[in-house]
Amino acid sequence: MKRMVCLILLTALLMPLFAQGGVEEKAVLDMSAPVTLTIWTHEDANRKVLEQELIAEFMEMNPNVTVDYQTYPSSKMRELLTVSFSANQGPDIFNQSQSVVRQFVIEGRVSALDPEWIGEASLDDVTGRYIPGALAAVEYDGDIHGLPLEYTNFCTYLNKNIFRDAGLDPEKDYPKTWEEVMEVSKKLVLREGEIITRRGYDFRYPSYTMQFLPMVEQLGGKLMSDDGKTAVVGDEAWLQFFTYMRDWGPEGYNLGGPTYLPPRKVFDNNNNEIAMSDSGLYQQGRMKKANPDFFNSDDWMVIPFPQFEDAVVETAGAIACHYYMVNGQIDTLNQMWAWKLVDFMLSHSADYLEQVNLVQPTYELFESDAFAALPFSDVFAADMKKGDLVYFAGNSSAVNDKLKGAVESAMLLGEDPATVLENFRKEIQILIDDE
Amino acid sequence: MKYIGIEKKKARWGYMFVAPAVLLFFMFSLYPMLNAFYNTFFNIKLLSLRAPKFVGLKNYIFVLNSPSFWNSMKATALFTLGAFIPLTIFSLIFGLIVTSRMRNQKAIQLLMYTPAVLSSVVAALIWMIIFDPRGIGNSIVNNILQTHGIDHRWLTDPVMLRVSTVTIYVWKYIGYFTIIFVTGIAKVPESTLEAATIAGASTMQTIRLIVLPLLKPTTLMVSIVTMLNCLKSFSTQYLFTQRGAPLEPLNVVTLNIYNTAMRDLNISRACVMSFLLFLVMMILTLSRMSSSERNVTEY
């Protein structure tokens, strides 16, 4: 009996080793064969309506294709995808940001696009649709593994009334440098004792590599050396940045912090709670829905991403890109139909822009009248030219968390910037060595 | 035909009845645990399609040399000490208070148990609103201390963060453990209590010399369960860090395991941390049990 139990346990333990093989199979492509595709995407009420309409149209054009469209909270998507793909049970189509998709690309979990499936003669023709760098996170070994759904950079939304209330002229006094952001915020902030009741400006805290890393890069600092082997380059830049963040937080001038309500949500309410907040062009759609009176008023404007006074590199906020990708472990027929569906949806870039305020990085869209007609789209477009894609690598989520930890140490725990820098360097070096 | 005795026949039925439970335990508890331990010797990466390589004790060496792991052990130890001691003591006190009342006993138990029904995420969200700088946490404390406008930094200061998470945990589970004590107190023989009253014992003497000694098995069970639950605490810390609270003071071992597995995709190192946490839990449980076995009281 004991021997039997041991044998069963041993077999069960060794089973995963033999189950690691892929699920690849080649099928003869029968275009009329029935196909069911599952899409997992993050929740976005406006986008859901548009995409469900597009999917219905696609299914009408291709009656053999059935699509199961499922939405999940954006905070849960990475976890769901990781678990499902690890069990070889991933959805046929999914979307994620550049930082997350890179892991799926590197590990060979996603399908490489055959350009003929979407009616293009070559991959160059596919690349030629998009502005330079837009596909960088999904390019690997000469293949393309995803198509961009949205391309987002952050600029600063400014409430003119709050500026006027503080005796400032929004058109002239809006901050152009990070030093001015701090000085203007000191004038705009209202407190009851130590408790802030109105913020001048506050950062977009979860987006550390998107917003904070470019600040360091402006000062000449880098996350790692050009050969990718040494962590944290340009100590002076990093020290200046950590000092700035310490001054910003409760240990310094007490101008804001990550535990206050997210600025972009508070900004839309126009309840005299925050004067400036960073967000993408898509925020206009949300503002329009949440507070149409404010959206239609002349009481707000958008200003470019600030620069440090002693910046050595002119860099705007980094650009986040969400890609639609196809599961590389499903059979070829399903992969082909999945790519066709993705391409069909994304070919309606004007609809995504008009109905959801999502920008796809195509030449066609950037040169369109619809894009030019959006309020302050010129500000976003000008900053996009100065920014790069948000840092993406197999370890980008960990890097974002380490930078978060470092900023918190300086800002919330009031640690000495030099100590913060040394700890941060060690942590990033471990991640680099681990790759 | 081979003769089978009545005892053996009974035993067969016994095996059949326990088989489903044993099977489920093997499938969903023992196998995952053994598999996790086995995985600690490989370099398994979630999402990777490559066959994992055997790395011996490398993962253990990495984790045991990692400052992040020791910070997590410290965060877990502080949280466990902060939550487990008040939880055991106050649930015992509340249990005694509840059983001493004749009226509204059920209503009080129901009221105390209510937070335990809430999911940890909902509880943490409620308390995050309370602990917001403009929330009622600051208002109440400032009113009591007459310190108008002071931000007690419930969600940013390392000490206050630990106080906040412990407060939520104790609030959520005190009702549950109080009810366990109420059940334990109810098992104290009525005749023993009556004998004590006839002998002229005061209420305090009855509690100290009769009830508390007879409650030792319940106290032991409550203290072990609270300690194990505290060591496994995750949701509150996870939600706090998701909402902007600094990670370092809250990075308990379970949160570190989660991040190592789900963010870094390094399931083997996550398994090492799980195994080390299991060892700590096992050692603490055994030492707690052996210390109690030496002081058994019977009347």
XYZ file of C-alpha atoms in Angstrom:
734
model
C 0.000 0.000 0.000
C 2.749 2.437 1.033
C 4.762 1.591 -2.077
C 1.678 2.233 -4.218
C 1.080 5.652 -2.632
C 4.758 6.553 -3.132
C 4.564 5.508 -6.776
C 1.440 7.594 -7.405
C 3.008 10.622 -5.742
C 6.248 10.235 -7.697
C 4.353 9.954 -10.988
C 2.269 12.986 -10.132
C 5.403 14.991 -9.273
C 7.188 14.085 -12.484
C 4.163 14.625 -14.715
C 4.620 18.421 -15.088
C 8.122 17.847 -16.508
C 6.720 15.890 -19.407
C 3.733 18.186 -19.791
C 5.900 21.227 -20.580
C 5.891 20.679 -24.301
C 3.911 23.143 -26.456
C 0.535 22.481 -27.927
C 1.629 23.330 -31.432
C -0.052 21.601 -34.257
C -0.412 22.378 -37.908
C -3.856 22.097 -39.421
C -4.984 22.212 -42.993
C -6.611 25.587 -43.433
C -10.262 25.200 -44.236
C -11.608 28.735 -44.448
C -15.211 27.634 -44.057
C -14.615 25.501 -40.963
C -16.403 26.779 -37.867
C -14.140 28.749 -35.536
C -14.786 30.126 -32.070
C -12.520 32.886 -30.808
C -12.266 34.153 -27.257
C -11.138 37.704 -26.573
C -9.986 38.887 -23.146
C -9.659 42.616 -22.735
C -9.652 45.133 -19.897
C -12.847 46.938 -18.923
C -13.608 50.151 -20.782
C -17.318 50.829 -21.124
C -17.016 53.024 -24.230
C -14.609 50.704 -26.040
C -16.702 47.655 -25.204
C -19.709 49.107 -27.051
C -17.624 49.906 -30.133
C -15.816 46.560 -30.220
C -18.979 44.546 -29.758
C -20.463 46.359 -32.754
C -17.353 45.653 -34.821
C -17.326 42.005 -33.788
C -20.998 41.630 -34.763
C -20.155 43.100 -38.166
C -17.192 40.730 -38.530
C -19.319 37.695 -37.648
C -21.916 38.767 -40.187
C -19.206 38.943 -42.852
C -17.789 35.581 -41.739
C -20.663 33.370 -40.546
C -18.362 30.490 -39.639
C -16.669 32.632 -36.959
C -18.106 33.024 -33.462
C -16.513 35.446 -31.004
C -16.757 35.354 -27.229
C -15.851 38.848 -25.976
C -14.932 38.963 -22.264
C -13.849 41.940 -20.181
C -11.924 41.929 -16.891
C -10.706 44.638 -14.505
C -7.464 46.067 -15.880
C -5.693 45.415 -12.561
C -6.468 41.688 -12.860
C -5.576 41.187 -16.518
C -1.863 40.515 -16.101
C -2.511 37.925 -13.404
C -5.268 36.182 -15.367
C -3.169 36.010 -18.500
C -0.094 34.735 -16.671
C -2.025 31.974 -14.946
C -4.036 30.932 -18.000
C -1.025 30.871 -20.336
C 1.058 28.981 -17.779
C -1.609 26.301 -17.892
C -1.653 26.470 -21.725
C -5.225 27.763 -21.525
C -4.797 31.364 -22.687
C -7.478 33.195 -24.669
C -7.218 33.375 -28.454
C -6.895 37.165 -28.448
C -5.914 39.516 -25.634
C -4.556 43.004 -25.123
C -1.961 44.332 -22.702
C 0.554 47.133 -22.375
C 4.110 47.049 -23.709
C 5.584 46.170 -20.288
C 3.490 43.035 -19.882
C 3.364 41.783 -23.470
C 7.117 41.675 -23.713
C 7.212 38.627 -21.423
C 4.733 36.830 -23.670
C 6.727 37.764 -26.776
C 10.080 36.642 -25.366
C 8.675 33.346 -24.090
C 7.109 32.533 -27.464
C 3.563 32.462 -26.189
C 2.115 34.724 -28.883
C 1.600 34.231 -32.573
C 3.899 35.765 -35.186
C 1.889 37.638 -37.774
C 1.826 36.266 -41.313
C 1.213 39.499 -43.295
C -0.859 37.650 -45.906
C -3.466 36.888 -43.240
C -4.283 40.582 -43.023
C -3.946 41.278 -46.724
C -0.415 42.698 -46.728
C 2.389 41.484 -48.977
C 5.168 41.788 -46.416
C 5.927 42.698 -42.810
C 7.412 45.967 -44.084
C 3.971 46.891 -45.343
C 2.562 46.257 -41.872
C 5.331 48.268 -40.203
C 4.787 51.037 -42.762
C 1.294 51.678 -41.396
C 2.660 52.842 -38.052
C 4.823 55.712 -36.872
C 8.432 54.740 -36.049
C 8.926 52.811 -32.823
C 5.250 52.011 -32.307
C 5.773 48.271 -32.783
C 9.065 48.050 -30.876
C 7.664 46.092 -27.917
C 6.161 43.374 -30.119
C 9.033 42.963 -32.568
C 11.202 39.935 -31.907
C 13.464 37.843 -34.128
C 12.259 39.696 -37.207
C 8.586 38.957 -36.537
C 5.665 41.101 -35.426
C 3.652 39.690 -32.532
C 0.996 42.336 -31.934
C -0.842 45.314 -33.394
C -1.325 48.537 -31.428
C -4.719 49.349 -29.972
C -3.828 52.572 -28.192
C -0.844 54.839 -27.983
C -0.901 57.091 -24.961
C 1.335 59.781 -23.594
C 0.615 61.968 -20.598
C 0.312 65.732 -20.732
C -0.939 67.958 -17.945
C -4.613 68.932 -17.709
C -4.952 72.332 -16.037
C -7.993 73.859 -14.311
C -7.956 77.573 -15.183
C -10.408 78.598 -12.453
C -8.189 77.278 -9.683
C -5.246 79.184 -11.138
C -7.284 82.387 -11.206
C -8.513 81.715 -7.663
C -4.868 81.672 -6.533
C -4.156 84.930 -8.351
C -2.357 83.270 -11.267
C -2.894 83.729 -14.974
C -3.212 80.194 -16.406
C -2.142 81.238 -19.898
C 1.081 82.876 -18.686
C 1.816 81.250 -15.340
C 1.360 77.618 -16.262
C 4.513 75.670 -15.297
C 7.059 74.872 -17.989
C 9.687 73.314 -15.716
C 9.529 70.871 -12.803
C 10.880 73.624 -10.555
C 7.932 75.810 -11.620
C 5.532 72.914 -11.023
C 6.688 72.885 -7.396
C 6.593 76.679 -6.975
C 3.149 77.024 -8.580
C 1.855 74.103 -6.509
C 2.969 75.829 -3.312
C 0.716 78.752 -4.297
C -2.203 76.555 -5.312
C -2.229 74.083 -2.447
C -4.768 74.507 0.369
C -4.510 72.702 3.685
C -6.295 72.318 6.982
C -3.290 72.069 9.239
C -1.182 69.371 7.586
C -4.074 67.838 5.679
C -4.248 68.833 2.025
C -7.698 69.863 0.846
C -6.601 71.126 -2.581
C -3.557 70.013 -4.503
C -1.808 72.161 -7.067
C -0.463 69.224 -9.033
C 0.131 65.582 -8.290
C 1.889 62.773 -10.068
C 0.442 59.717 -11.735
C 1.810 57.365 -9.124
C 1.384 53.855 -10.489
C 3.129 54.842 -13.743
C 6.684 55.079 -12.478
C 8.605 54.096 -15.587
C 6.189 56.108 -17.724
C 6.317 59.374 -15.833
C 9.246 59.385 -13.425
C 11.956 57.710 -15.515
C 11.751 60.423 -18.224
C 12.307 63.030 -15.471
C 15.610 61.333 -14.639
C 16.464 61.023 -18.326
C 15.963 64.768 -18.757
C 18.778 65.229 -16.236
C 21.035 62.765 -18.053
C 20.401 59.714 -15.896
C 19.590 56.254 -17.187
C 18.104 53.100 -15.739
C 21.026 51.057 -17.032
C 24.140 51.370 -19.141
C 23.876 51.133 -22.926
C 25.185 47.559 -22.889
C 22.446 46.669 -20.403
C 24.872 45.286 -17.836
C 25.239 48.028 -15.232
C 22.308 49.378 -13.226
C 21.583 53.062 -12.719
C 23.795 55.454 -14.652
C 24.237 59.162 -13.876
C 24.156 59.411 -10.091
C 23.797 63.205 -10.052
C 20.597 63.004 -12.088
C 19.119 60.315 -9.840
C 20.074 62.214 -6.674
C 18.456 65.391 -7.990
C 15.332 63.442 -8.863
C 15.065 61.676 -5.477
C 15.661 65.005 -3.702
C 12.859 66.577 -5.753
C 10.484 63.759 -4.806
C 11.434 64.007 -1.118
C 10.704 67.740 -1.250
C 7.352 67.040 -2.878
C 6.065 64.630 -0.240
C 4.928 64.931 3.374
C 8.549 65.014 4.578
C 9.145 68.094 2.417
C 6.669 70.755 1.248
C 3.733 68.353 1.592
C 2.239 68.998 -1.841
C 0.672 65.591 -2.486
C 1.271 61.881 -2.366
C 0.167 58.485 -3.651
C -2.395 57.839 -0.930
C -4.582 60.789 -1.911
C -7.300 60.088 -4.469
C -5.995 59.621 -8.036
C -5.667 63.153 -9.504
C -7.242 62.393 -12.885
C -10.530 61.319 -11.308
C -10.648 64.293 -8.958
C -9.750 66.685 -11.780
C -12.795 65.744 -13.872
C -15.128 66.543 -10.947
C -13.981 70.203 -10.960
C -14.633 70.461 -7.218
C -11.673 72.695 -6.362
C -9.609 69.662 -5.282
C -6.739 69.707 -7.767
C -5.474 72.239 -10.294
C -3.279 70.042 -12.510
C -3.347 66.350 -13.326
C -1.529 64.180 -15.837
C -3.413 61.991 -18.252
C -3.727 60.938 -21.852
C -5.942 62.193 -24.639
C -8.439 59.485 -23.692
C -9.181 61.419 -20.476
C -11.267 63.838 -22.518
C -13.769 61.077 -23.266
C -14.007 60.265 -19.574
C -14.294 63.925 -18.605
C -17.023 64.403 -21.177
C -18.976 61.548 -19.648
C -18.305 62.389 -15.991
C -18.742 66.154 -16.188
C -20.003 67.376 -19.580
C -20.460 70.973 -18.381
C -16.810 71.209 -17.404
C -15.688 69.458 -20.584
C -17.644 71.876 -22.774
C -16.433 74.931 -20.856
C -13.324 76.977 -21.501
C -12.141 76.340 -17.943
C -9.497 73.738 -18.686
C -6.523 73.337 -20.983
C -3.646 70.953 -21.607
C 0.028 71.847 -21.252
C 3.155 69.906 -22.264
C 5.162 67.573 -19.998
C 7.511 69.882 -18.028
C 11.317 69.827 -18.301
C 13.901 70.392 -15.563
C 15.607 73.792 -15.743
C 19.004 72.145 -16.107
C 17.779 69.359 -18.401
C 20.452 67.996 -20.709
C 18.000 65.968 -22.793
C 14.600 67.246 -23.896
C 12.335 64.290 -23.191
C 8.593 64.222 -22.713
C 6.687 61.602 -20.762
C 7.108 58.093 -22.123
C 4.451 56.573 -24.337
C 2.400 53.569 -23.292
C 1.142 51.265 -25.993
C -1.504 48.575 -25.657
C -1.330 45.811 -28.221
C -3.799 43.218 -29.376
C -2.056 39.858 -29.555
C -2.949 36.374 -30.694
C -2.277 33.205 -28.728
C 0.540 31.289 -30.436
C -0.568 27.975 -28.935
C -3.881 27.681 -30.760
C -4.070 25.977 -34.138
C -3.098 27.865 -37.275
C -6.643 28.291 -38.542
C -7.697 29.987 -35.326
C -4.558 32.127 -35.363
C -5.362 33.276 -38.866
C -8.970 34.174 -38.041
C -7.839 35.839 -34.834
C -5.408 38.073 -36.724
C -8.098 38.845 -39.296
C -10.471 39.914 -36.521
C -7.811 42.033 -34.784
C -6.940 43.728 -38.044
C -10.602 44.309 -38.829
C -11.249 45.959 -35.466
C -8.126 48.084 -35.575
C -8.799 49.206 -39.130
C -11.572 51.369 -37.599
C -9.062 53.711 -35.994
C -11.244 56.764 -36.632
C -14.081 55.148 -34.647
C -11.741 54.355 -31.771
C -10.670 57.982 -31.761
C -14.110 59.536 -32.056
C -16.005 57.182 -29.744
C -13.359 56.224 -27.190
C -10.630 58.873 -27.599
C -8.074 56.134 -28.209
C -5.203 56.989 -30.506
C -3.665 54.327 -32.713
C -0.141 55.185 -33.851
C -0.905 55.113 -37.572
C 0.178 57.753 -40.040
C -3.370 57.732 -41.330
C -4.811 58.718 -37.959
C -2.218 61.314 -36.997
C -2.727 63.046 -40.324
C -6.537 62.905 -40.128
C -8.886 65.834 -39.568
C -10.579 63.863 -36.778
C -7.342 63.826 -34.766
C -6.643 67.520 -35.435
C -10.175 68.402 -34.332
C -9.721 66.966 -30.823
C -9.000 69.631 -28.201
C -5.257 69.981 -27.529
C -4.342 67.008 -29.741
C -1.475 69.176 -31.042
C 0.011 69.312 -27.519
C -0.116 65.519 -27.204
C 1.281 65.006 -30.716
C 4.178 67.427 -30.114
C 5.109 65.645 -26.865
C 4.873 62.238 -28.540
C 7.660 63.253 -30.870
C 9.875 63.900 -27.829
C 9.075 60.663 -26.019
C 9.965 56.996 -26.315
C 7.963 53.894 -25.576
C 7.761 53.121 -21.840
C 10.615 50.828 -20.735
C 9.792 47.294 -21.802
C 11.669 44.095 -21.051
C 11.027 40.789 -19.396
C 11.551 42.484 -16.036
C 9.752 45.788 -16.708
C 7.008 45.207 -14.134
C 9.640 44.487 -11.479
C 11.616 47.589 -12.510
C 8.471 49.717 -12.195
C 7.908 48.334 -8.681
C 11.539 48.940 -7.653
C 11.328 52.549 -8.854
C 8.036 52.868 -6.953
C 9.769 51.591 -3.814
C 12.664 54.021 -4.252
C 10.397 57.046 -4.767
C 8.331 56.027 -1.738
C 11.468 55.693 0.386
C 12.475 59.270 -0.459
C 9.020 60.801 -0.554
C 7.029 59.046 2.165
C 9.698 57.648 4.454
C 11.992 60.677 4.102
C 15.124 58.583 3.515
C 18.362 60.245 2.425
C 18.457 60.342 -1.430
C 21.990 58.891 -1.444
C 20.819 55.857 0.561
C 17.755 55.499 -1.638
C 19.978 55.558 -4.723
C 22.337 52.896 -3.406
C 19.493 50.559 -2.470
C 17.789 51.157 -5.801
C 21.018 50.436 -7.681
C 21.451 47.105 -5.851
C 17.878 46.042 -6.589
C 18.063 46.899 -10.283
C 21.454 45.191 -10.586
C 19.933 41.996 -9.153
C 17.181 42.178 -11.775
C 19.727 42.731 -14.557
C 21.919 39.855 -13.377
C 18.856 37.649 -13.151
C 17.811 38.190 -16.787
C -13.473 -18.798 0.630
C -11.290 -16.727 2.848
C -12.903 -15.763 6.152
C -13.057 -12.034 6.870
C -13.632 -11.035 10.461
C -16.298 -8.539 11.498
C -13.667 -5.988 12.571
C -12.025 -6.121 9.142
C -15.400 -5.759 7.435
C -16.121 -2.676 9.539
C -12.680 -1.316 8.745
C -13.301 -1.674 5.009
C -16.428 0.433 5.307
C -14.409 2.932 7.293
C -11.807 3.162 4.541
C -14.548 3.665 1.969
C -16.113 6.507 3.932
C -12.865 8.369 4.460
C -11.565 7.695 0.943
C -13.172 10.747 -0.728
C -11.800 13.086 1.934
C -8.355 11.490 1.761
C -8.393 11.665 -2.027
C -9.340 15.349 -1.996
C -6.670 16.033 0.608
C -4.069 14.291 -1.550
C -5.144 16.137 -4.704
C -5.660 19.637 -3.397
C -3.411 19.864 -0.332
C -0.670 17.264 -0.115
C 0.190 17.044 -3.812
C 0.446 20.844 -4.324
C 2.622 21.073 -1.212
C 4.949 18.294 -2.323
C 4.977 19.658 -5.852
C 5.876 23.131 -4.556
C 8.735 21.643 -2.529
C 9.932 19.681 -5.574
C 9.799 22.864 -7.692
C 12.194 24.621 -5.343
C 15.076 22.640 -6.882
C 14.365 23.809 -10.444
C 14.440 27.145 -12.249
C 10.799 27.142 -13.304
C 9.557 30.368 -14.861
C 5.870 30.924 -15.432
C 5.124 31.411 -19.153
C 8.360 29.705 -20.185
C 7.979 26.836 -22.629
C 11.505 25.618 -22.010
C 11.996 22.544 -19.831
C 13.043 23.601 -16.318
C 16.620 22.909 -15.265
C 17.640 21.323 -11.976
C 19.505 23.959 -9.946
C 19.945 22.190 -6.606
C 19.911 24.586 -3.662
C 20.548 27.729 -5.719
C 17.054 29.101 -5.136
C 17.407 28.606 -1.385
C 20.776 30.365 -1.402
C 19.319 33.269 -3.407
C 16.277 33.692 -1.177
C 18.210 33.348 2.071
C 20.700 35.995 0.876
C 17.965 38.324 -0.341
C 17.409 41.479 1.785
C 13.867 41.575 0.416
C 13.084 38.163 1.947
C 14.426 39.159 5.373
C 12.514 42.431 5.203
C 9.425 40.315 4.500
C 10.169 38.082 7.481
C 10.461 41.179 9.650
C 7.210 42.643 8.272
C 5.447 39.305 8.857
C 6.821 38.940 12.389
C 5.784 42.480 13.343
C 2.324 42.049 11.878
C 1.841 38.659 13.529
C 2.956 39.886 16.944
C 0.861 43.029 16.546
C -2.302 41.166 15.574
C -2.045 37.757 17.252
C -1.555 38.932 20.848
C -4.420 41.478 21.011
C -6.653 39.187 18.984
C -6.221 36.307 21.452
C -6.470 38.457 24.590
C -9.397 40.642 23.515
C -11.435 37.815 22.042
C -11.054 36.000 25.380
C -12.133 39.114 27.294
C -15.082 39.682 24.941
C -15.988 35.998 25.232
C -16.144 36.340 29.023
C -18.177 39.556 28.769
C -20.645 38.049 26.294
C -21.210 34.894 28.375
C -21.646 36.906 31.558
C -24.548 38.874 30.044
C -28.029 37.430 30.262
C -29.727 39.818 27.833
C -28.998 40.379 24.138
C -26.251 37.755 24.128
C -27.101 36.534 20.614
C -27.442 40.081 19.256
C -23.998 41.013 20.590
C -22.466 37.868 19.097
C -24.092 38.609 15.754
C -22.867 42.203 15.802
C -19.326 41.150 16.653
C -19.267 38.463 13.999
C -20.446 40.763 11.170
C -16.991 42.007 10.036
C -15.810 38.409 9.582
C -18.449 37.963 6.885
C -16.998 40.809 4.814
C -14.349 39.944 2.273
C -10.870 41.156 3.201
C -10.799 43.377 0.130
C -14.043 45.129 1.056
C -12.843 45.531 4.641
C -9.569 47.056 3.460
C -11.415 49.421 1.113
C -13.700 50.611 3.915
C -10.727 51.244 6.168
C -8.781 52.996 3.429
C -11.565 55.580 3.275
C -11.369 55.923 7.059
C -7.570 56.260 6.952
C -7.542 58.751 4.073
C -5.919 62.009 5.271
C -9.345 63.650 5.105
C -11.139 60.597 6.489
C -12.734 60.056 9.875
C -9.605 58.333 11.227
C -7.802 61.644 11.508
C -10.971 63.466 12.616
C -11.644 61.107 15.516
C -8.045 60.971 16.742
C -7.656 64.754 16.391
C -10.885 65.328 18.312
C -9.792 63.035 21.114
C -6.255 64.412 21.301
C -7.327 67.997 20.528
C -4.771 68.152 17.696
C -6.673 69.923 14.932
C -5.243 69.527 11.424
C -2.643 66.872 12.238
C -2.272 64.165 9.628
C -1.484 60.947 11.443
C -0.325 59.415 8.155
C -2.120 56.125 8.578
C -1.198 55.079 5.058
C 2.317 56.449 4.687
C 4.218 56.318 7.979
C 5.791 52.837 8.508
C 4.644 52.530 12.130
C 1.153 53.851 11.418
C 0.865 51.565 8.408
C 1.482 48.561 10.634
C -0.996 49.907 13.173
C -3.548 50.360 10.367
C -3.200 46.841 8.986
C -3.272 45.309 12.466
C -6.378 47.370 13.346
C -8.206 46.094 10.278
C -7.226 42.504 10.978
C -8.224 42.594 14.641
C -11.505 44.357 13.780
C -12.321 41.767 11.163
C -11.559 38.600 13.111
C -12.184 39.424 16.756
C -15.846 38.438 16.503
C -14.985 35.066 15.025
C -12.564 34.159 17.811
C -14.885 35.606 20.469
C -17.536 33.099 19.402
C -15.019 30.258 19.680
C -14.271 31.387 23.249
C -17.991 31.654 23.994
C -18.355 28.037 22.902
C -15.356 27.039 25.052
C -16.747 28.841 28.095
C -20.111 27.147 27.608
C -18.359 23.777 27.948
C -17.113 24.571 31.473
C -19.223 22.251 33.685
C -22.025 24.078 35.452
C -21.479 21.886 38.539
C -17.877 23.077 38.898
C -18.984 26.724 38.720
C -21.749 26.075 41.250
C -19.285 24.347 43.570
C -17.025 27.393 43.358
C -19.944 29.719 44.191
C -20.938 27.569 47.186
C -17.301 27.595 48.336
C -17.479 31.398 48.333
C -15.291 32.176 45.325
C -15.625 35.695 43.891
C -16.275 36.224 40.154
C -12.631 37.067 39.537
C -11.487 34.016 41.468
C -13.880 31.803 39.479
C -12.532 33.165 36.204
C -8.878 33.004 37.257
C -8.903 29.645 39.017
C -11.599 27.702 37.158
C -12.663 29.171 33.816
C -9.252 30.163 32.474
C -7.514 26.864 33.335
C -10.377 24.888 31.805
C -10.230 27.114 28.705
C -6.628 26.168 27.975
C -7.470 23.839 25.056
C -9.646 26.576 23.493
C -6.995 29.225 24.122
C -4.389 26.952 22.574
C -6.525 26.383 19.496
C -7.360 30.088 19.126
C -3.762 31.167 19.600
C -2.483 28.670 17.008
C -5.185 29.526 14.473
C -4.721 33.298 14.893
C -0.957 32.943 14.656
C -1.176 30.871 11.478
C -3.744 33.206 9.939
C -1.606 36.248 10.761
C 1.436 34.618 9.172
C -0.621 34.032 6.026
C -2.199 37.500 5.936
C -2.167 38.976 2.422
C -5.257 40.860 1.201
C -4.985 43.989 3.345
C -1.296 44.485 2.625
C -1.845 43.820 -1.082
C -4.660 46.318 -1.369
C -2.836 48.980 0.641
C 0.222 48.771 -1.603
C -1.987 48.822 -4.703
C -3.482 52.083 -3.457
C -0.154 53.846 -2.985
C 1.037 52.823 0.487
C 4.796 52.116 0.614
C 5.644 48.473 0.033
C 8.588 48.022 2.412
C 6.740 48.070 5.775
C 3.910 45.926 4.378
C 5.845 43.473 2.266
C 4.871 40.378 4.252
C 6.132 36.994 3.046
C 2.854 36.141 1.319
C 2.942 39.419 -0.640
C 6.555 38.764 -1.571
C 5.580 35.256 -2.729
C 2.799 36.723 -4.839
C 5.063 39.320 -6.465
C 7.851 36.818 -7.077
C 5.457 34.422 -8.784
C 3.031 36.697 -10.589
C 5.184 39.732 -11.375
C 8.659 38.214 -11.736
C 7.232 34.882 -12.963
C 9.798 33.072 -10.816
C 7.645 30.296 -9.406
C 10.589 28.333 -7.996
C 11.749 31.152 -5.745
C 8.136 31.745 -4.722
C 7.972 28.051 -3.774
C 11.161 28.414 -1.692
C 9.596 31.279 0.259
C 6.385 29.269 0.692
C 8.343 26.323 2.015
C 10.317 28.498 4.445
C 7.083 30.087 5.654
C 5.635 26.615 6.106
C 8.654 25.612 8.205
C 8.251 28.697 10.416
C 4.562 27.947 10.869
C 5.246 24.314 11.687
C 7.948 25.132 14.252
C 5.827 27.796 15.965
C 2.787 25.500 16.087
C 4.746 22.561 17.513
C 6.463 24.705 20.131
C 3.141 26.301 21.127
C 1.532 22.873 21.441
C 4.371 21.386 23.442
C 4.379 24.341 25.841
C 0.643 23.851 26.460
C 0.843 20.103 26.936
C 3.004 20.676 30.001
C 0.217 22.610 31.752
C -2.956 20.583 31.361
C -5.647 21.269 33.964
C -8.393 18.814 34.889
C -11.069 18.921 37.561
